[in-house]
Amino acid sequence: MRDGTPLTGDFGQRLRHLRTRAGLSQEALSHAAGVSVRALADMERGRTRGPQRRTVQVLAEALGLDDAEAADLEKSAAVGRPRPRTATVPAAPGTLALPRDIKDFTARGPALAALLELAQDTGSDRPGVSVVTGQPGLGKTAFAVHAAHRLAPHFPDGQFALDLHGMDPEPTTPLHGMDPEPTTPRDALARLLGALGIADAAIPAGTDDRAGLWRSMTGDRRMLLLLDNAVDESQVGPLLPGAGPALTIVTSRHSLAGLESVHRTDLALLRREEAVELLTHIIGPERVRAEAQAARDLADLCGHLPLAVRIAGQRLLSRPHERLGKLVARLAAEGRRLDGLQAGSLRVRAAFALSYRQLPADTRTFLRRAALAAGADFSPETGALLAGLPYDDAVACAEELTDAGLLQSDAAAERYRFHDLLRLYAAEQVAIEDGTEIRDAALDRTTRWMLRRATAAALHFDVEHEGSPPGGAHDGDPEPHGDPDPDGAPAGREEARAWLEAERAQWLAALRRAHETGRHQQVLDTAQAMHWFSDINQHWEQWVEVFQRSAESARLLGSRRDEAIHLNYLAWSYNMCVHDPHNALTSADAALAAARDCGDGLQEGWALGYGAGALHRQGLVPQAQARLRAAADCLASQKSAQARLAELTILNSLGTLLRQAGQPVEALETHRRSERICRAGIPGRTDELIALYHAVARQQIGNDLAALERWSEAEPPLRQALAAFETAQMPAWAGPARLDLGHVLSALGHPEARVTLLAARDDLTGMRSPRQAEAAAALEALSASSALSASEETADAR
């Protein structure tokens, strides 16, 4: 005896006692175990005396029975089971009836509407076929069963459902069966024919003959056929009616792309509000309303995956007093999330494992190692490196996984993405199957390649390799020491830019790992190559981390000169990328100290300039001017070409600051000094590069003259600057120059003023420049001025 209940005997009596002991209603146990309330009632009343072993297992798990109690419950169920039917007894018609519908089915409205439209379009010469696909856990079977029940009135000649066991049954599938292998077409046809009333003895022996008989019997029937859990096209093909008004719904984790002329339903994740709606249907609106934000957070942590949301709901349903926030807190820890997403026989991890175990060895390796990739998505190159596979093999694996619904692909960008929960599962498999040593080797291999490629791509923006825009924060710095051209490196600037942007998360993760594992020279090489590229992507806050790590690597390598260089880069990133002048000044002062320690006048000049920028942003204009003057004097004493380029940048910054401070005459003198350096030329630098620096100086000279209201003199240098930027295809520089010219033309009353300002506004809006508002205001002022002039002319005429 246990708890006053016999160890064996009446199954229903024992089940009722165990449910009562657990404090569960029939409805609560139904939800927790995935067994209908009606089925539970029939069991407890003795109408169902011997439920199947799997049903008993899920009930035992939902009731929290220990192994001995579960064995007792199974023994009492076994007593009431009928002996198996022999092969000679014919199958009775209707044995493949649709399973019960799920009463809390949620969303999927457009997909259901499309199936209804397909059902209405079937005819004697066009049997319909719909293939329902998607990743594990999306509820393909639940959707198909729900759709079949909705469509049943349209198919009065019968509705049949058959599980093809394309893999072990998903925990959520209502079409449970215990077949360990996929059902062969021959066996499936025997069951279908038996469901139509054909005796076993009358069923042909061969698959082709069975398929022919099946087609002949279904040719004029308006019937609905649900083929669940198909493995491939060869399994499904012989089962499809050849003619007649039938509709067949096929579910599969694979795309079954070889099936022609079929309707396709590729189920997607639920939207957030749909996931919350499903949760509400399971646990009730009161609990969701009481913790509305926790319900939304729970949906997000479930990744809006129907299986995960259902499991979370079932878990909460079996714990009526547990707060949603408690489960949210548990699932928020990534390492415990998959453990938390299980309720009875429902397990997210198990759903993923079913698909994972059936993959070929290389594809399993690719899937789990790809989980090590950084960022929201990854390229086949990254997957190949992590898996240790040739590129073409990696692409084949990625496509196979996409077809199996385990990855989502962006065909245009050739990139792949995990569902968050599947990524966690794949990462678990790395720990289980690969271990730390293999994992680290994969990451190190990827890090080395990624940083070589990033260095080569970034060099396309270096002034020593291709003409780069002047005036940036990093002009005149030393060349990096990295590999200039690893195999397959981007061939030009546009390709390099696209690669660096797409792989930003990967190469940043690689830089991080190289720093953490002591490969400091590679960190320096990569960061050095990046300094020009960073200048044209100042909105990336990541540059702070890049140059923090490179400055630290330089310190650990004991190179004060490299430390000064990279502390200067760090000061720039604080100033320009995150608008943090306090840390910018701290970094600039540290760079200044390092530069003076090693006697590097070039880096000393840059450090003074960066410090001036930080002081200016703090409103300390006189101090900023003083540092810029000191920087210009320091650089003027240096003889290198790099010092001349740096001096040009500092002079342009000083002149601009003077003009903004109401000192346009001194600003003009400073910019004229910059222009004289350009006209004299700089040995070792191309004419094209110097022409761009000259254009910057001319733009500032034009603005200085405009500040002095010498409008006619201001026009020519601004036109020259604009033409130079347009020739160099530098829209980011041409837009502001066009706006400056528009201001001058407007002041002159020039007929081109409006057209110029309109073009400037469009340019700056397209670049999301902060000066777009200035352009709009200039246009508005011009329009107001024109209207006033027209009014005055009319008055004079009167």
PDB file of C-alpha atoms in Angstrom, residues 24 27-35 58 62-63 314-315 317-318 343-346:
ATOM      1  CA  LEU A  24      -4.825  19.331  -9.271  1.00  0.00           C
ATOM      2  CA  GLU A  27      -8.300  20.680 -16.202  1.00  0.00           C
ATOM      3  CA  ALA A  28      -4.951  21.514 -14.565  1.00  0.00           C
ATOM      4  CA  LEU A  29      -3.694  17.949 -15.042  1.00  0.00           C
ATOM      5  CA  SER A  30      -4.954  18.044 -18.621  1.00  0.00           C
ATOM      6  CA  HIS A  31      -2.875  21.123 -19.395  1.00  0.00           C
ATOM      7  CA  ALA A  32       0.199  19.854 -17.573  1.00  0.00           C
ATOM      8  CA  ALA A  33       0.171  16.444 -19.273  1.00  0.00           C
ATOM      9  CA  GLY A  34      -1.233  17.346 -22.684  1.00  0.00           C
ATOM     10  CA  VAL A  35      -4.120  14.881 -22.247  1.00  0.00           C
ATOM     11  CA  VAL A  58       3.219  11.931 -19.319  1.00  0.00           C
ATOM     12  CA  ALA A  62       2.805  15.814 -14.624  1.00  0.00           C
ATOM     13  CA  LEU A  63       1.852  14.327 -11.225  1.00  0.00           C
ATOM     14  CA  GLN A 314       1.845  24.764 -18.614  1.00  0.00           C
ATOM     15  CA  ARG A 315       4.483  25.168 -15.924  1.00  0.00           C
ATOM     16  CA  LEU A 317      -0.695  26.450 -14.745  1.00  0.00           C
ATOM     17  CA  SER A 318       0.566  23.591 -12.588  1.00  0.00           C
ATOM     18  CA  ALA A 343       6.852  20.835 -18.162  1.00  0.00           C
ATOM     19  CA  GLY A 344       6.088  17.159 -17.952  1.00  0.00           C
ATOM     20  CA  SER A 345       6.987  15.585 -21.282  1.00  0.00           C
ATOM     21  CA  LEU A 346       7.184  18.977 -22.966  1.00  0.00           C
TER      22      LEU A 346
END
